[in-house]
């Protein structure tokens, strides 16, 4: 339960950081390619719901947050889009490991950690890249009045 809450918190933070970026620069092709993320998350939730048992409401909240974050990441830049996709993959593998009975994925722990770490790194790199850059220039000295007496 604690792990699900931690992952849910990360998704909410990423979504909040991605909303301004998404509203500024939307690429219609990336958004169209991100629409299937919702189907992936819904299908995964349906498949894992029985195994989640009493955690089903928390897993449903996580699924909604995951789909939201993945979709918003597609509206940013290539780094956020790739990072969001890898985060979606990581969470999908983790969900299948935890809640899908009978699912065995070779090297699942390693794959989860690899996609999770690279996904986070790319999301953060994409957000940093999208930050506005302030250019500081040295202002020319203001004109001054000089009186010479002589």
PDB file of C-alpha atoms in Angstrom:
ATOM      1  CA  UNK A   1       0.000   0.000   0.000  1.00  0.00           C
ATOM      2  CA  UNK A   2       2.806   2.404   0.886  1.00  0.00           C
ATOM      3  CA  UNK A   3       4.563   1.746  -2.434  1.00  0.00           C
ATOM      4  CA  UNK A   4       1.354   2.449  -4.388  1.00  0.00           C
ATOM      5  CA  UNK A   5       0.882   5.740  -2.503  1.00  0.00           C
ATOM      6  CA  UNK A   6       4.484   6.743  -3.246  1.00  0.00           C
ATOM      7  CA  UNK A   7       4.152   5.996  -6.954  1.00  0.00           C
ATOM      8  CA  UNK A   8       0.785   7.781  -7.023  1.00  0.00           C
ATOM      9  CA  UNK A   9       2.382  10.867  -5.460  1.00  0.00           C
ATOM     10  CA  UNK A  10       5.125  10.867  -8.097  1.00  0.00           C
ATOM     11  CA  UNK A  11       2.556  10.659 -10.882  1.00  0.00           C
ATOM     12  CA  UNK A  12       0.560  13.547  -9.456  1.00  0.00           C
ATOM     13  CA  UNK A  13       3.707  15.698  -9.154  1.00  0.00           C
ATOM     14  CA  UNK A  14       4.741  14.918 -12.721  1.00  0.00           C
ATOM     15  CA  UNK A  15       1.246  15.665 -14.013  1.00  0.00           C
ATOM     16  CA  UNK A  16       1.217  19.017 -12.214  1.00  0.00           C
ATOM     17  CA  UNK A  17       4.616  19.883 -13.718  1.00  0.00           C
ATOM     18  CA  UNK A  18       3.553  18.786 -17.216  1.00  0.00           C
ATOM     19  CA  UNK A  19       0.243  20.695 -17.412  1.00  0.00           C
ATOM     20  CA  UNK A  20       1.815  24.118 -18.152  1.00  0.00           C
ATOM     21  CA  UNK A  21       4.161  22.561 -20.701  1.00  0.00           C
ATOM     22  CA  UNK A  22       1.279  20.694 -22.331  1.00  0.00           C
ATOM     23  CA  UNK A  23      -0.828  23.838 -22.645  1.00  0.00           C
ATOM     24  CA  UNK A  24       2.085  25.790 -24.187  1.00  0.00           C
ATOM     25  CA  UNK A  25       3.242  23.385 -26.852  1.00  0.00           C
ATOM     26  CA  UNK A  26       1.032  20.621 -28.100  1.00  0.00           C
ATOM     27  CA  UNK A  27       2.140  18.455 -30.985  1.00  0.00           C
ATOM     28  CA  UNK A  28      -0.962  16.867 -32.490  1.00  0.00           C
ATOM     29  CA  UNK A  29       0.950  13.826 -33.778  1.00  0.00           C
ATOM     30  CA  UNK A  30       2.375  12.997 -30.350  1.00  0.00           C
ATOM     31  CA  UNK A  31      -1.022  13.505 -28.731  1.00  0.00           C
ATOM     32  CA  UNK A  32      -2.639  11.177 -31.275  1.00  0.00           C
ATOM     33  CA  UNK A  33       0.018   8.568 -30.541  1.00  0.00           C
ATOM     34  CA  UNK A  34      -0.586   8.974 -26.792  1.00  0.00           C
ATOM     35  CA  UNK A  35      -4.332   8.292 -26.958  1.00  0.00           C
ATOM     36  CA  UNK A  36      -3.791   4.495 -26.841  1.00  0.00           C
ATOM     37  CA  UNK A  37      -2.152   4.968 -23.414  1.00  0.00           C
ATOM     38  CA  UNK A  38      -5.642   5.153 -21.948  1.00  0.00           C
ATOM     39  CA  UNK A  39      -6.581   1.822 -23.534  1.00  0.00           C
ATOM     40  CA  UNK A  40      -3.380   0.238 -22.203  1.00  0.00           C
ATOM     41  CA  UNK A  41      -4.081   1.455 -18.675  1.00  0.00           C
ATOM     42  CA  UNK A  42      -7.746   0.423 -18.760  1.00  0.00           C
ATOM     43  CA  UNK A  43      -6.881  -3.028 -20.136  1.00  0.00           C
ATOM     44  CA  UNK A  44      -4.183  -3.504 -17.547  1.00  0.00           C
ATOM     45  CA  UNK A  45      -6.503  -2.445 -14.728  1.00  0.00           C
ATOM     46  CA  UNK A  46      -9.227  -4.842 -15.891  1.00  0.00           C
ATOM     47  CA  UNK A  47      -6.695  -7.672 -16.094  1.00  0.00           C
ATOM     48  CA  UNK A  48      -5.219  -6.921 -12.660  1.00  0.00           C
ATOM     49  CA  UNK A  49      -8.407  -5.968 -10.763  1.00  0.00           C
ATOM     50  CA  UNK A  50      -9.046  -9.463  -9.378  1.00  0.00           C
ATOM     51  CA  UNK A  51      -5.509  -9.764  -8.046  1.00  0.00           C
ATOM     52  CA  UNK A  52      -5.654  -6.317  -6.446  1.00  0.00           C
ATOM     53  CA  UNK A  53      -8.451  -7.327  -4.085  1.00  0.00           C
ATOM     54  CA  UNK A  54      -8.990  -4.667  -1.409  1.00  0.00           C
ATOM     55  CA  UNK A  55      -6.416  -2.428  -3.101  1.00  0.00           C
ATOM     56  CA  UNK A  56      -8.641  -2.061  -6.182  1.00  0.00           C
ATOM     57  CA  UNK A  57      -9.702   1.533  -5.390  1.00  0.00           C
ATOM     58  CA  UNK A  58      -6.075   2.573  -4.876  1.00  0.00           C
ATOM     59  CA  UNK A  59      -5.004   0.755  -8.039  1.00  0.00           C
ATOM     60  CA  UNK A  60      -7.828   2.489  -9.955  1.00  0.00           C
ATOM     61  CA  UNK A  61      -6.640   5.888  -8.706  1.00  0.00           C
ATOM     62  CA  UNK A  62      -3.101   4.966  -9.718  1.00  0.00           C
ATOM     63  CA  UNK A  63      -4.304   3.878 -13.174  1.00  0.00           C
ATOM     64  CA  UNK A  64      -6.072   7.200 -13.743  1.00  0.00           C
ATOM     65  CA  UNK A  65      -3.007   9.156 -12.569  1.00  0.00           C
ATOM     66  CA  UNK A  66      -0.730   7.018 -14.769  1.00  0.00           C
ATOM     67  CA  UNK A  67      -2.841   7.541 -17.893  1.00  0.00           C
ATOM     68  CA  UNK A  68      -3.042  11.277 -17.183  1.00  0.00           C
ATOM     69  CA  UNK A  69       0.705  11.646 -16.694  1.00  0.00           C
ATOM     70  CA  UNK A  70       1.538   9.595 -19.799  1.00  0.00           C
ATOM     71  CA  UNK A  71      -0.873  11.630 -21.928  1.00  0.00           C
ATOM     72  CA  UNK A  72       0.402  14.970 -20.585  1.00  0.00           C
ATOM     73  CA  UNK A  73       4.014  13.905 -21.145  1.00  0.00           C
ATOM     74  CA  UNK A  74       3.260  13.433 -24.841  1.00  0.00           C
ATOM     75  CA  UNK A  75       2.272  17.086 -25.171  1.00  0.00           C
ATOM     76  CA  UNK A  76       5.656  18.339 -24.020  1.00  0.00           C
ATOM     77  CA  UNK A  77       8.812  17.493 -25.918  1.00  0.00           C
ATOM     78  CA  UNK A  78      10.493  14.300 -27.080  1.00  0.00           C
ATOM     79  CA  UNK A  79      12.230  13.769 -23.754  1.00  0.00           C
ATOM     80  CA  UNK A  80       9.049  14.059 -21.675  1.00  0.00           C
ATOM     81  CA  UNK A  81       7.160  11.885 -24.128  1.00  0.00           C
ATOM     82  CA  UNK A  82       9.756   9.121 -24.045  1.00  0.00           C
ATOM     83  CA  UNK A  83      10.092   9.401 -20.261  1.00  0.00           C
ATOM     84  CA  UNK A  84       6.329   9.194 -19.772  1.00  0.00           C
ATOM     85  CA  UNK A  85       6.135   6.168 -22.044  1.00  0.00           C
ATOM     86  CA  UNK A  86       8.910   4.402 -20.124  1.00  0.00           C
ATOM     87  CA  UNK A  87       7.203   5.252 -16.823  1.00  0.00           C
ATOM     88  CA  UNK A  88       3.995   3.746 -18.229  1.00  0.00           C
ATOM     89  CA  UNK A  89       5.913   0.624 -19.238  1.00  0.00           C
ATOM     90  CA  UNK A  90       7.575   0.387 -15.819  1.00  0.00           C
ATOM     91  CA  UNK A  91       4.263   0.706 -13.991  1.00  0.00           C
ATOM     92  CA  UNK A  92       2.622  -1.806 -16.310  1.00  0.00           C
ATOM     93  CA  UNK A  93       5.334  -4.376 -15.639  1.00  0.00           C
ATOM     94  CA  UNK A  94       5.105  -3.700 -11.907  1.00  0.00           C
ATOM     95  CA  UNK A  95       1.319  -4.013 -11.933  1.00  0.00           C
ATOM     96  CA  UNK A  96       1.491  -7.320 -13.776  1.00  0.00           C
ATOM     97  CA  UNK A  97       4.111  -8.562 -11.307  1.00  0.00           C
ATOM     98  CA  UNK A  98       2.064  -7.564  -8.270  1.00  0.00           C
ATOM     99  CA  UNK A  99      -1.528  -8.185  -9.312  1.00  0.00           C
ATOM    100  CA  UNK A 100      -1.746 -10.474 -12.347  1.00  0.00           C
ATOM    101  CA  UNK A 101      -1.735 -14.021 -11.122  1.00  0.00           C
ATOM    102  CA  UNK A 102       0.228 -16.409 -13.260  1.00  0.00           C
ATOM    103  CA  UNK A 103       2.152 -13.686 -15.098  1.00  0.00           C
ATOM    104  CA  UNK A 104       5.853 -14.306 -15.190  1.00  0.00           C
ATOM    105  CA  UNK A 105       8.119 -11.906 -16.992  1.00  0.00           C
ATOM    106  CA  UNK A 106      11.785 -12.766 -17.308  1.00  0.00           C
ATOM    107  CA  UNK A 107      14.015 -10.203 -15.590  1.00  0.00           C
ATOM    108  CA  UNK A 108      10.936  -8.220 -14.546  1.00  0.00           C
ATOM    109  CA  UNK A 109      12.631  -6.604 -11.540  1.00  0.00           C
ATOM    110  CA  UNK A 110      15.538  -5.427 -13.668  1.00  0.00           C
ATOM    111  CA  UNK A 111      13.243  -4.237 -16.450  1.00  0.00           C
ATOM    112  CA  UNK A 112      11.046  -2.356 -13.996  1.00  0.00           C
ATOM    113  CA  UNK A 113      14.042  -0.591 -12.445  1.00  0.00           C
ATOM    114  CA  UNK A 114      15.661   0.180 -15.802  1.00  0.00           C
ATOM    115  CA  UNK A 115      12.520   1.654 -17.355  1.00  0.00           C
ATOM    116  CA  UNK A 116      11.670   3.448 -14.104  1.00  0.00           C
ATOM    117  CA  UNK A 117      15.086   5.110 -13.737  1.00  0.00           C
ATOM    118  CA  UNK A 118      15.460   6.031 -17.410  1.00  0.00           C
ATOM    119  CA  UNK A 119      11.840   7.230 -17.512  1.00  0.00           C
ATOM    120  CA  UNK A 120      12.389   9.512 -14.514  1.00  0.00           C
ATOM    121  CA  UNK A 121      15.653  10.826 -15.952  1.00  0.00           C
ATOM    122  CA  UNK A 122      14.028  11.637 -19.292  1.00  0.00           C
ATOM    123  CA  UNK A 123      10.984  13.256 -17.677  1.00  0.00           C
ATOM    124  CA  UNK A 124      13.185  15.488 -15.539  1.00  0.00           C
ATOM    125  CA  UNK A 125      15.501  16.271 -18.481  1.00  0.00           C
ATOM    126  CA  UNK A 126      12.501  17.172 -20.642  1.00  0.00           C
ATOM    127  CA  UNK A 127      11.063  19.429 -17.954  1.00  0.00           C
ATOM    128  CA  UNK A 128      14.422  21.142 -17.448  1.00  0.00           C
ATOM    129  CA  UNK A 129      14.826  21.592 -21.201  1.00  0.00           C
ATOM    130  CA  UNK A 130      11.381  23.195 -21.378  1.00  0.00           C
ATOM    131  CA  UNK A 131      12.113  25.711 -18.640  1.00  0.00           C
ATOM    132  CA  UNK A 132      12.280  29.270 -19.937  1.00  0.00           C
ATOM    133  CA  UNK A 133      15.771  30.652 -20.126  1.00  0.00           C
ATOM    134  CA  UNK A 134      16.340  34.138 -18.834  1.00  0.00           C
ATOM    135  CA  UNK A 135      19.118  36.016 -20.520  1.00  0.00           C
ATOM    136  CA  UNK A 136      20.849  38.537 -18.370  1.00  0.00           C
ATOM    137  CA  UNK A 137      22.464  41.425 -20.158  1.00  0.00           C
ATOM    138  CA  UNK A 138      24.589  44.154 -18.762  1.00  0.00           C
ATOM    139  CA  UNK A 139      22.713  47.381 -19.043  1.00  0.00           C
ATOM    140  CA  UNK A 140      24.527  50.256 -20.656  1.00  0.00           C
ATOM    141  CA  UNK A 141      25.302  53.015 -18.207  1.00  0.00           C
ATOM    142  CA  UNK A 142      22.677  55.693 -18.111  1.00  0.00           C
ATOM    143  CA  UNK A 143      23.611  59.037 -19.629  1.00  0.00           C
ATOM    144  CA  UNK A 144      24.888  61.536 -17.124  1.00  0.00           C
ATOM    145  CA  UNK A 145      25.367  65.269 -17.143  1.00  0.00           C
ATOM    146  CA  UNK A 146      28.894  66.495 -16.647  1.00  0.00           C
ATOM    147  CA  UNK A 147      29.482  70.192 -16.052  1.00  0.00           C
ATOM    148  CA  UNK A 148      33.008  71.485 -16.535  1.00  0.00           C
ATOM    149  CA  UNK A 149      33.904  74.858 -15.169  1.00  0.00           C
ATOM    150  CA  UNK A 150      37.018  76.461 -16.133  1.00  0.00           C
TER     151      UNK A 150
END
